[in-house]
Amino acid sequence: MFITRFAPSPTGPLHLGHAFSAMSAHDRACREGGTFLLRIDDLDQSRCRPHWEAQIFDDLGWLGLDWPRPVMRQSTRLLRYRDALKMFWNQGLLYQCSCSRADIRAAASAPQEGAPLHGPDGVIYPGTCRPATPPTGAMPEEAVLRLDMSRACETLSTPLIYKEKSETIMPRNLPQTVGDVVLARRDMGAAYHLAVVLDDADQRVTHVIRGEDLADATQIHVLLQRLLGLPTPAYHHHRLIRDEGGRRLAKRDDARAIATYRAEGASPRDVRAMVGL
Ligand code: GLU
């Protein structure tokens, strides 16, 4: 069985990098006689817009991709995410954090700390709000909740392990190299790392194909799978499409939006050639 997915957030136009990612996953699913899924990562409702979602469907259809419908949407799955958070809370693996980004930067770069260390989510959380013993009582609503990474790692009876392309990877020292990641954001109920893990599992995704900008986040996902008793898919992080200056494309790069190339008369074949497929 081979199931893969493309999971864009409808927060702007899809660009050549998205086209490459979606076509790589779709091509691979076709070769393997498997299934390609489209998922709409619309957890951050403050940034998602219906017209961007409509354009995702339109652009991917124009590129010749096909997927089963209806598609999964994160905004309909908040209860699922909440249930997983409650389980972690009851296991004493979460705590509430009231630090702002500025607080974190300041604490992490305090003179006695040396240069701030960076993990997959940016500056590694210095642990300001981490309690000495797990919090008791009901899980707070509309709060930032962090995973106590040391405690979480202590619950594992065997080392983490996963496959990246044909390599076997064993992440180590997560409390030092990743830190206490955010699993619930105040405004969104859940955070990306938790949602993506539950979505991939519920969609029975066997192969995650995505950009190498997410390679470092994979260890967090594999840890969460273990804590939740979910299977770990195989991972393949592909090269990123860059502009002439070597910068990776972003949603603001309208000039490289698929819709722009379409409007200028390019064909799906031209787009394939532009990204080296
Ligand atoms: N919505 C995420 C993104 O666009 C998906 C990440 C993933 O594929 O896991 O970056």
PDB file of C-alpha atoms and ligand atoms in Angstrom:
ATOM      1  CA  MET A   1       0.000   0.000   0.000  1.00  0.00           C
ATOM      2  CA  PHE A   2       1.306   3.473  -0.871  1.00  0.00           C
ATOM      3  CA  ILE A   3      -0.485   6.631   0.273  1.00  0.00           C
ATOM      4  CA  THR A   4       1.079  10.062   0.080  1.00  0.00           C
ATOM      5  CA  ARG A   5      -0.268  13.590   0.319  1.00  0.00           C
ATOM      6  CA  PHE A   6       0.255  17.248  -0.475  1.00  0.00           C
ATOM      7  CA  ALA A   7      -0.901  19.539   2.350  1.00  0.00           C
ATOM      8  CA  PRO A   8      -0.787  23.229   1.434  1.00  0.00           C
ATOM      9  CA  SER A   9      -2.086  26.061   3.608  1.00  0.00           C
ATOM     10  CA  PRO A  10      -4.467  28.375   1.727  1.00  0.00           C
ATOM     11  CA  THR A  11      -2.641  31.527   2.767  1.00  0.00           C
ATOM     12  CA  GLY A  12      -1.387  32.671  -0.639  1.00  0.00           C
ATOM     13  CA  PRO A  13      -0.837  31.543  -4.219  1.00  0.00           C
ATOM     14  CA  LEU A  14       0.908  28.242  -4.901  1.00  0.00           C
ATOM     15  CA  HIS A  15       4.326  28.816  -6.487  1.00  0.00           C
ATOM     16  CA  LEU A  16       6.793  26.649  -8.394  1.00  0.00           C
ATOM     17  CA  GLY A  17       8.011  25.061  -5.137  1.00  0.00           C
ATOM     18  CA  HIS A  18       4.498  23.854  -4.354  1.00  0.00           C
ATOM     19  CA  ALA A  19       4.097  22.609  -7.920  1.00  0.00           C
ATOM     20  CA  PHE A  20       7.312  20.614  -7.563  1.00  0.00           C
ATOM     21  CA  SER A  21       6.243  19.136  -4.220  1.00  0.00           C
ATOM     22  CA  ALA A  22       2.731  18.229  -5.365  1.00  0.00           C
ATOM     23  CA  MET A  23       3.916  16.761  -8.695  1.00  0.00           C
ATOM     24  CA  SER A  24       6.737  14.781  -7.019  1.00  0.00           C
ATOM     25  CA  ALA A  25       4.257  13.184  -4.609  1.00  0.00           C
ATOM     26  CA  HIS A  26       1.653  12.622  -7.330  1.00  0.00           C
ATOM     27  CA  ASP A  27       4.171  11.099  -9.779  1.00  0.00           C
ATOM     28  CA  ARG A  28       5.493   8.761  -7.115  1.00  0.00           C
ATOM     29  CA  ALA A  29       1.981   7.619  -6.142  1.00  0.00           C
ATOM     30  CA  CYS A  30       1.243   6.908  -9.823  1.00  0.00           C
ATOM     31  CA  ARG A  31       4.471   4.907 -10.215  1.00  0.00           C
ATOM     32  CA  GLU A  32       3.721   2.883  -7.086  1.00  0.00           C
ATOM     33  CA  GLY A  33       0.080   2.280  -8.034  1.00  0.00           C
ATOM     34  CA  GLY A  34      -0.823   4.144  -4.848  1.00  0.00           C
ATOM     35  CA  THR A  35      -2.973   7.083  -3.800  1.00  0.00           C
ATOM     36  CA  PHE A  36      -2.218  10.799  -3.804  1.00  0.00           C
ATOM     37  CA  LEU A  37      -4.237  12.862  -1.310  1.00  0.00           C
ATOM     38  CA  LEU A  38      -4.751  16.591  -1.125  1.00  0.00           C
ATOM     39  CA  ARG A  39      -5.228  17.993   2.369  1.00  0.00           C
ATOM     40  CA  ILE A  40      -6.031  21.584   3.246  1.00  0.00           C
ATOM     41  CA  ASP A  41      -3.904  22.758   6.189  1.00  0.00           C
ATOM     42  CA  ASP A  42      -6.206  25.552   7.279  1.00  0.00           C
ATOM     43  CA  LEU A  43      -5.515  25.453  11.011  1.00  0.00           C
ATOM     44  CA  ASP A  44      -4.499  29.095  11.110  1.00  0.00           C
ATOM     45  CA  GLN A  45      -7.872  30.589  10.247  1.00  0.00           C
ATOM     46  CA  SER A  46      -6.564  34.126  10.663  1.00  0.00           C
ATOM     47  CA  ARG A  47      -4.377  33.660   7.568  1.00  0.00           C
ATOM     48  CA  CYS A  48      -6.416  31.255   5.423  1.00  0.00           C
ATOM     49  CA  ARG A  49      -8.779  32.545   2.730  1.00  0.00           C
ATOM     50  CA  PRO A  50     -11.440  30.718   0.668  1.00  0.00           C
ATOM     51  CA  HIS A  51     -10.164  32.203  -2.590  1.00  0.00           C
ATOM     52  CA  TRP A  52      -6.675  30.804  -1.980  1.00  0.00           C
ATOM     53  CA  GLU A  53      -8.198  27.409  -1.316  1.00  0.00           C
ATOM     54  CA  ALA A  54     -10.226  27.595  -4.537  1.00  0.00           C
ATOM     55  CA  GLN A  55      -7.051  28.474  -6.384  1.00  0.00           C
ATOM     56  CA  ILE A  56      -5.218  25.452  -4.944  1.00  0.00           C
ATOM     57  CA  PHE A  57      -7.858  23.161  -6.445  1.00  0.00           C
ATOM     58  CA  ASP A  58      -7.765  25.049  -9.702  1.00  0.00           C
ATOM     59  CA  ASP A  59      -3.960  25.122 -10.047  1.00  0.00           C
ATOM     60  CA  LEU A  60      -3.444  21.472  -9.123  1.00  0.00           C
ATOM     61  CA  GLY A  61      -6.219  20.364 -11.478  1.00  0.00           C
ATOM     62  CA  TRP A  62      -4.637  22.420 -14.267  1.00  0.00           C
ATOM     63  CA  LEU A  63      -1.280  20.738 -13.569  1.00  0.00           C
ATOM     64  CA  GLY A  64      -3.022  17.425 -14.273  1.00  0.00           C
ATOM     65  CA  LEU A  65      -3.155  16.118 -10.711  1.00  0.00           C
ATOM     66  CA  ASP A  66      -6.091  14.157  -9.393  1.00  0.00           C
ATOM     67  CA  TRP A  67      -7.095  13.150  -5.856  1.00  0.00           C
ATOM     68  CA  PRO A  68     -10.042  11.609  -4.016  1.00  0.00           C
ATOM     69  CA  ARG A  69     -12.716  14.002  -2.777  1.00  0.00           C
ATOM     70  CA  PRO A  70     -13.891  15.326  -0.384  1.00  0.00           C
ATOM     71  CA  VAL A  71     -10.507  16.399   0.966  1.00  0.00           C
ATOM     72  CA  MET A  72      -9.547  16.543   4.638  1.00  0.00           C
ATOM     73  CA  ARG A  73      -9.507  20.021   6.194  1.00  0.00           C
ATOM     74  CA  GLN A  74      -7.742  20.736   9.455  1.00  0.00           C
ATOM     75  CA  SER A  75     -10.328  23.307  10.526  1.00  0.00           C
ATOM     76  CA  THR A  76     -12.881  20.489  10.917  1.00  0.00           C
ATOM     77  CA  ARG A  77     -10.636  18.402  13.171  1.00  0.00           C
ATOM     78  CA  LEU A  78     -10.111  20.561  16.244  1.00  0.00           C
ATOM     79  CA  LEU A  79     -11.821  18.059  18.579  1.00  0.00           C
ATOM     80  CA  ARG A  80      -9.483  15.324  17.423  1.00  0.00           C
ATOM     81  CA  TYR A  81      -6.469  17.526  18.175  1.00  0.00           C
ATOM     82  CA  ARG A  82      -7.963  18.519  21.547  1.00  0.00           C
ATOM     83  CA  ASP A  83      -8.439  14.886  22.563  1.00  0.00           C
ATOM     84  CA  ALA A  84      -4.774  14.143  21.893  1.00  0.00           C
ATOM     85  CA  LEU A  85      -3.750  17.233  23.890  1.00  0.00           C
ATOM     86  CA  LYS A  86      -5.909  16.117  26.812  1.00  0.00           C
ATOM     87  CA  MET A  87      -4.242  12.726  26.763  1.00  0.00           C
ATOM     88  CA  PHE A  88      -0.804  14.380  26.916  1.00  0.00           C
ATOM     89  CA  TRP A  89      -2.028  16.753  29.630  1.00  0.00           C
ATOM     90  CA  ASN A  90      -3.304  13.868  31.757  1.00  0.00           C
ATOM     91  CA  GLN A  91       0.053  12.135  31.325  1.00  0.00           C
ATOM     92  CA  GLY A  92       1.790  15.230  32.689  1.00  0.00           C
ATOM     93  CA  LEU A  93       3.599  15.925  29.421  1.00  0.00           C
ATOM     94  CA  LEU A  94       2.256  19.446  28.776  1.00  0.00           C
ATOM     95  CA  TYR A  95       2.460  22.776  30.524  1.00  0.00           C
ATOM     96  CA  GLN A  96       1.050  26.216  29.893  1.00  0.00           C
ATOM     97  CA  CYS A  97       3.437  28.861  28.583  1.00  0.00           C
ATOM     98  CA  SER A  98       2.822  32.590  28.796  1.00  0.00           C
ATOM     99  CA  CYS A  99       6.066  33.789  27.199  1.00  0.00           C
ATOM    100  CA  SER A 100       5.970  36.126  24.218  1.00  0.00           C
ATOM    101  CA  ARG A 101       8.455  35.696  21.383  1.00  0.00           C
ATOM    102  CA  ALA A 102      10.384  38.649  22.774  1.00  0.00           C
ATOM    103  CA  ASP A 103      10.506  37.022  26.260  1.00  0.00           C
ATOM    104  CA  ILE A 104      11.921  33.852  24.717  1.00  0.00           C
ATOM    105  CA  ARG A 105      14.562  35.700  22.714  1.00  0.00           C
ATOM    106  CA  ALA A 106      15.561  37.727  25.764  1.00  0.00           C
ATOM    107  CA  ALA A 107      15.767  34.681  28.075  1.00  0.00           C
ATOM    108  CA  ALA A 108      17.623  32.593  25.499  1.00  0.00           C
ATOM    109  CA  SER A 109      20.200  35.292  24.855  1.00  0.00           C
ATOM    110  CA  ALA A 110      20.769  36.312  28.492  1.00  0.00           C
ATOM    111  CA  PRO A 111      24.549  36.710  29.023  1.00  0.00           C
ATOM    112  CA  GLN A 112      24.921  33.524  31.094  1.00  0.00           C
ATOM    113  CA  GLU A 113      23.217  31.494  28.335  1.00  0.00           C
ATOM    114  CA  GLY A 114      25.724  32.246  25.551  1.00  0.00           C
ATOM    115  CA  ALA A 115      24.432  32.490  21.978  1.00  0.00           C
ATOM    116  CA  PRO A 116      20.810  31.293  21.673  1.00  0.00           C
ATOM    117  CA  LEU A 117      20.511  27.776  20.268  1.00  0.00           C
ATOM    118  CA  HIS A 118      18.197  27.136  17.368  1.00  0.00           C
ATOM    119  CA  GLY A 119      16.013  24.093  16.750  1.00  0.00           C
ATOM    120  CA  PRO A 120      13.417  23.237  14.098  1.00  0.00           C
ATOM    121  CA  ASP A 121      11.042  25.930  15.438  1.00  0.00           C
ATOM    122  CA  GLY A 122      13.626  28.678  15.846  1.00  0.00           C
ATOM    123  CA  VAL A 123      15.170  29.670  19.174  1.00  0.00           C
ATOM    124  CA  ILE A 124      15.058  26.686  21.561  1.00  0.00           C
ATOM    125  CA  TYR A 125      12.680  27.454  24.415  1.00  0.00           C
ATOM    126  CA  PRO A 126      14.752  28.226  27.528  1.00  0.00           C
ATOM    127  CA  GLY A 127      12.183  26.604  29.834  1.00  0.00           C
ATOM    128  CA  THR A 128      10.995  29.753  31.643  1.00  0.00           C
ATOM    129  CA  CYS A 129       7.443  28.432  32.280  1.00  0.00           C
ATOM    130  CA  ARG A 130       8.370  24.748  32.680  1.00  0.00           C
ATOM    131  CA  PRO A 131       7.106  23.534  36.080  1.00  0.00           C
ATOM    132  CA  ALA A 132       9.238  21.276  38.293  1.00  0.00           C
ATOM    133  CA  THR A 133       6.359  18.822  38.604  1.00  0.00           C
ATOM    134  CA  PRO A 134       3.572  18.216  36.061  1.00  0.00           C
ATOM    135  CA  PRO A 135       0.635  20.625  36.419  1.00  0.00           C
ATOM    136  CA  THR A 136      -2.581  19.231  37.906  1.00  0.00           C
ATOM    137  CA  GLY A 137      -6.216  20.168  37.278  1.00  0.00           C
ATOM    138  CA  ALA A 138      -8.077  20.576  34.010  1.00  0.00           C
ATOM    139  CA  MET A 139      -6.215  21.429  30.808  1.00  0.00           C
ATOM    140  CA  PRO A 140      -6.498  25.187  30.206  1.00  0.00           C
ATOM    141  CA  GLU A 141      -8.476  26.285  27.145  1.00  0.00           C
ATOM    142  CA  GLU A 142      -7.153  28.912  24.729  1.00  0.00           C
ATOM    143  CA  ALA A 143      -3.649  28.633  26.099  1.00  0.00           C
ATOM    144  CA  VAL A 144      -0.220  27.972  24.651  1.00  0.00           C
ATOM    145  CA  LEU A 145       0.748  24.438  25.673  1.00  0.00           C
ATOM    146  CA  ARG A 146       4.278  23.126  25.380  1.00  0.00           C
ATOM    147  CA  LEU A 147       5.503  19.562  25.420  1.00  0.00           C
ATOM    148  CA  ASP A 148       7.907  18.861  28.278  1.00  0.00           C
ATOM    149  CA  MET A 149      10.495  17.260  26.017  1.00  0.00           C
ATOM    150  CA  SER A 150      12.622  15.674  28.750  1.00  0.00           C
ATOM    151  CA  ARG A 151       9.599  14.058  30.358  1.00  0.00           C
ATOM    152  CA  ALA A 152       8.290  12.923  26.965  1.00  0.00           C
ATOM    153  CA  CYS A 153      11.628  11.320  26.062  1.00  0.00           C
ATOM    154  CA  GLU A 154      11.764   9.580  29.450  1.00  0.00           C
ATOM    155  CA  THR A 155       8.547   7.712  28.625  1.00  0.00           C
ATOM    156  CA  LEU A 156      10.160   6.009  25.601  1.00  0.00           C
ATOM    157  CA  SER A 157      11.320   2.484  26.209  1.00  0.00           C
ATOM    158  CA  THR A 158      13.277   2.173  22.948  1.00  0.00           C
ATOM    159  CA  PRO A 159      15.071   4.792  20.823  1.00  0.00           C
ATOM    160  CA  LEU A 160      13.260   6.756  18.122  1.00  0.00           C
ATOM    161  CA  ILE A 161      13.982   5.616  14.606  1.00  0.00           C
ATOM    162  CA  TYR A 162      12.705   6.412  11.123  1.00  0.00           C
ATOM    163  CA  LYS A 163      13.557   6.105   7.444  1.00  0.00           C
ATOM    164  CA  GLU A 164      14.593   9.152   5.412  1.00  0.00           C
ATOM    165  CA  LYS A 165      14.908   8.062   1.778  1.00  0.00           C
ATOM    166  CA  SER A 166      16.916   4.850   2.236  1.00  0.00           C
ATOM    167  CA  GLU A 167      18.744   6.056   5.358  1.00  0.00           C
ATOM    168  CA  THR A 168      17.874   5.074   8.913  1.00  0.00           C
ATOM    169  CA  ILE A 169      17.797   8.027  11.301  1.00  0.00           C
ATOM    170  CA  MET A 170      17.864   7.863  15.105  1.00  0.00           C
ATOM    171  CA  PRO A 171      17.216  11.291  16.643  1.00  0.00           C
ATOM    172  CA  ARG A 172      19.010  11.906  19.946  1.00  0.00           C
ATOM    173  CA  ASN A 173      19.149  14.591  22.646  1.00  0.00           C
ATOM    174  CA  LEU A 174      15.797  16.121  21.731  1.00  0.00           C
ATOM    175  CA  PRO A 175      15.562  18.158  24.959  1.00  0.00           C
ATOM    176  CA  GLN A 176      18.806  19.934  23.967  1.00  0.00           C
ATOM    177  CA  THR A 177      18.439  20.099  20.177  1.00  0.00           C
ATOM    178  CA  VAL A 178      14.691  20.648  19.848  1.00  0.00           C
ATOM    179  CA  GLY A 179      13.390  21.698  23.260  1.00  0.00           C
ATOM    180  CA  ASP A 180       9.839  22.078  24.523  1.00  0.00           C
ATOM    181  CA  VAL A 181       7.870  22.545  21.306  1.00  0.00           C
ATOM    182  CA  VAL A 182       4.457  24.213  21.194  1.00  0.00           C
ATOM    183  CA  LEU A 183       1.645  21.691  20.650  1.00  0.00           C
ATOM    184  CA  ALA A 184      -1.282  24.077  21.168  1.00  0.00           C
ATOM    185  CA  ARG A 185      -1.443  27.677  20.086  1.00  0.00           C
ATOM    186  CA  ARG A 186      -3.780  30.026  21.880  1.00  0.00           C
ATOM    187  CA  ASP A 187      -5.664  31.160  18.803  1.00  0.00           C
ATOM    188  CA  MET A 188      -5.791  27.844  16.916  1.00  0.00           C
ATOM    189  CA  GLY A 189      -6.362  25.129  19.520  1.00  0.00           C
ATOM    190  CA  ALA A 190      -3.587  22.946  18.132  1.00  0.00           C
ATOM    191  CA  ALA A 191      -0.220  23.610  16.524  1.00  0.00           C
ATOM    192  CA  TYR A 192       1.206  22.307  13.244  1.00  0.00           C
ATOM    193  CA  HIS A 193       3.349  19.467  14.658  1.00  0.00           C
ATOM    194  CA  LEU A 194       0.430  17.813  16.428  1.00  0.00           C
ATOM    195  CA  ALA A 195      -2.097  18.367  13.644  1.00  0.00           C
ATOM    196  CA  VAL A 196       0.161  17.017  10.898  1.00  0.00           C
ATOM    197  CA  VAL A 197       0.906  13.837  12.838  1.00  0.00           C
ATOM    198  CA  LEU A 198      -2.762  13.108  13.560  1.00  0.00           C
ATOM    199  CA  ASP A 199      -3.816  13.975  10.008  1.00  0.00           C
ATOM    200  CA  ASP A 200      -1.182  11.750   8.406  1.00  0.00           C
ATOM    201  CA  ALA A 201      -2.138   8.874  10.707  1.00  0.00           C
ATOM    202  CA  ASP A 202      -5.894   9.263  10.179  1.00  0.00           C
ATOM    203  CA  GLN A 203      -5.350   9.384   6.414  1.00  0.00           C
ATOM    204  CA  ARG A 204      -3.147   6.268   6.648  1.00  0.00           C
ATOM    205  CA  VAL A 205      -0.322   8.066   4.893  1.00  0.00           C
ATOM    206  CA  THR A 206       2.538   5.629   4.316  1.00  0.00           C
ATOM    207  CA  HIS A 207       4.997   8.031   2.635  1.00  0.00           C
ATOM    208  CA  VAL A 208       5.442  11.707   3.478  1.00  0.00           C
ATOM    209  CA  ILE A 209       7.017  13.558   0.547  1.00  0.00           C
ATOM    210  CA  ARG A 210       7.743  17.227   1.307  1.00  0.00           C
ATOM    211  CA  GLY A 211      10.434  19.888   1.131  1.00  0.00           C
ATOM    212  CA  GLU A 212      13.737  19.617   2.962  1.00  0.00           C
ATOM    213  CA  ASP A 213      12.843  22.740   4.959  1.00  0.00           C
ATOM    214  CA  LEU A 214      10.785  20.323   7.085  1.00  0.00           C
ATOM    215  CA  ALA A 215      13.468  17.653   7.472  1.00  0.00           C
ATOM    216  CA  ASP A 216      14.398  18.856  10.978  1.00  0.00           C
ATOM    217  CA  ALA A 217      10.780  18.836  12.133  1.00  0.00           C
ATOM    218  CA  THR A 218      10.450  15.154  11.320  1.00  0.00           C
ATOM    219  CA  GLN A 219      12.062  14.044  14.587  1.00  0.00           C
ATOM    220  CA  ILE A 220       9.289  15.893  16.449  1.00  0.00           C
ATOM    221  CA  HIS A 221       6.675  14.127  14.337  1.00  0.00           C
ATOM    222  CA  VAL A 222       8.243  10.713  14.938  1.00  0.00           C
ATOM    223  CA  LEU A 223       8.320  11.382  18.686  1.00  0.00           C
ATOM    224  CA  LEU A 224       4.640  12.395  18.697  1.00  0.00           C
ATOM    225  CA  GLN A 225       3.745   9.262  16.736  1.00  0.00           C
ATOM    226  CA  ARG A 226       5.424   7.170  19.397  1.00  0.00           C
ATOM    227  CA  LEU A 227       3.713   9.007  22.247  1.00  0.00           C
ATOM    228  CA  LEU A 228       0.344   8.593  20.528  1.00  0.00           C
ATOM    229  CA  GLY A 229       0.891   4.966  19.519  1.00  0.00           C
ATOM    230  CA  LEU A 230       0.692   5.801  15.798  1.00  0.00           C
ATOM    231  CA  PRO A 231       2.715   4.244  12.965  1.00  0.00           C
ATOM    232  CA  THR A 232       5.647   6.193  11.514  1.00  0.00           C
ATOM    233  CA  PRO A 233       5.496   6.660   7.723  1.00  0.00           C
ATOM    234  CA  ALA A 234       8.595   6.706   5.505  1.00  0.00           C
ATOM    235  CA  TYR A 235       9.896  10.236   4.885  1.00  0.00           C
ATOM    236  CA  HIS A 236      11.360  11.777   1.765  1.00  0.00           C
ATOM    237  CA  HIS A 237      12.420  15.412   1.901  1.00  0.00           C
ATOM    238  CA  HIS A 238      13.007  16.787  -1.559  1.00  0.00           C
ATOM    239  CA  ARG A 239      15.200  19.667  -2.751  1.00  0.00           C
ATOM    240  CA  LEU A 240      13.729  23.171  -2.632  1.00  0.00           C
ATOM    241  CA  ILE A 241      13.047  25.322  -5.646  1.00  0.00           C
ATOM    242  CA  ARG A 242      15.021  28.557  -5.382  1.00  0.00           C
ATOM    243  CA  ASP A 243      15.114  31.884  -7.182  1.00  0.00           C
ATOM    244  CA  GLU A 244      18.154  33.174  -9.073  1.00  0.00           C
ATOM    245  CA  GLY A 245      19.529  34.576  -5.809  1.00  0.00           C
ATOM    246  CA  GLY A 246      19.405  31.128  -4.194  1.00  0.00           C
ATOM    247  CA  ARG A 247      16.523  32.077  -1.885  1.00  0.00           C
ATOM    248  CA  ARG A 248      13.753  29.582  -1.483  1.00  0.00           C
ATOM    249  CA  LEU A 249      10.432  30.661  -2.910  1.00  0.00           C
ATOM    250  CA  ALA A 250       7.792  32.067  -0.581  1.00  0.00           C
ATOM    251  CA  LYS A 251       4.090  32.748  -0.979  1.00  0.00           C
ATOM    252  CA  ARG A 252       4.802  36.418  -1.569  1.00  0.00           C
ATOM    253  CA  ASP A 253       6.712  35.472  -4.755  1.00  0.00           C
ATOM    254  CA  ASP A 254       3.749  36.260  -6.976  1.00  0.00           C
ATOM    255  CA  ALA A 255       6.012  36.332 -10.007  1.00  0.00           C
ATOM    256  CA  ARG A 256       6.580  32.614  -9.591  1.00  0.00           C
ATOM    257  CA  ALA A 257       2.967  31.771  -8.768  1.00  0.00           C
ATOM    258  CA  ILE A 258       1.552  28.961 -10.877  1.00  0.00           C
ATOM    259  CA  ALA A 259      -1.377  31.257 -11.683  1.00  0.00           C
ATOM    260  CA  THR A 260       1.024  33.856 -13.107  1.00  0.00           C
ATOM    261  CA  TYR A 261       2.681  31.348 -15.435  1.00  0.00           C
ATOM    262  CA  ARG A 262      -0.758  30.140 -16.494  1.00  0.00           C
ATOM    263  CA  ALA A 263      -1.892  33.676 -17.252  1.00  0.00           C
ATOM    264  CA  GLU A 264       1.259  34.204 -19.312  1.00  0.00           C
ATOM    265  CA  GLY A 265       0.415  31.187 -21.457  1.00  0.00           C
ATOM    266  CA  ALA A 266       2.729  28.501 -20.015  1.00  0.00           C
ATOM    267  CA  SER A 267       1.582  24.883 -20.212  1.00  0.00           C
ATOM    268  CA  PRO A 268       1.721  22.322 -17.367  1.00  0.00           C
ATOM    269  CA  ARG A 269       4.596  20.751 -19.330  1.00  0.00           C
ATOM    270  CA  ASP A 270       6.483  24.057 -19.185  1.00  0.00           C
ATOM    271  CA  VAL A 271       5.991  24.176 -15.400  1.00  0.00           C
ATOM    272  CA  ARG A 272       7.344  20.607 -15.114  1.00  0.00           C
ATOM    273  CA  ALA A 273      10.407  21.617 -17.109  1.00  0.00           C
ATOM    274  CA  MET A 274      10.954  24.741 -14.985  1.00  0.00           C
ATOM    275  CA  VAL A 275      11.242  22.654 -11.818  1.00  0.00           C
ATOM    276  CA  GLY A 276      13.331  19.946 -13.432  1.00  0.00           C
ATOM    277  CA  LEU A 277      10.736  17.179 -13.644  1.00  0.00           C
TER     278      LEU A 277
HETATM  279  N1  GLU B   1       0.950  22.951   5.525  1.00  0.00           N
HETATM  280  C1  GLU B   1       2.323  22.598   5.684  1.00  0.00           C
HETATM  281  C2  GLU B   1       3.159  23.492   4.800  1.00  0.00           C
HETATM  282  O1  GLU B   1       2.628  24.022   3.827  1.00  0.00           O
HETATM  283  C3  GLU B   1       2.514  21.157   5.335  1.00  0.00           C
HETATM  284  C4  GLU B   1       3.747  20.608   5.871  1.00  0.00           C
HETATM  285  C5  GLU B   1       3.890  19.112   5.644  1.00  0.00           C
HETATM  286  O2  GLU B   1       3.864  18.677   4.490  1.00  0.00           O
HETATM  287  O3  GLU B   1       4.006  18.399   6.614  1.00  0.00           O
HETATM  288  O4  GLU B   1       4.328  23.713   5.046  1.00  0.00           O
END
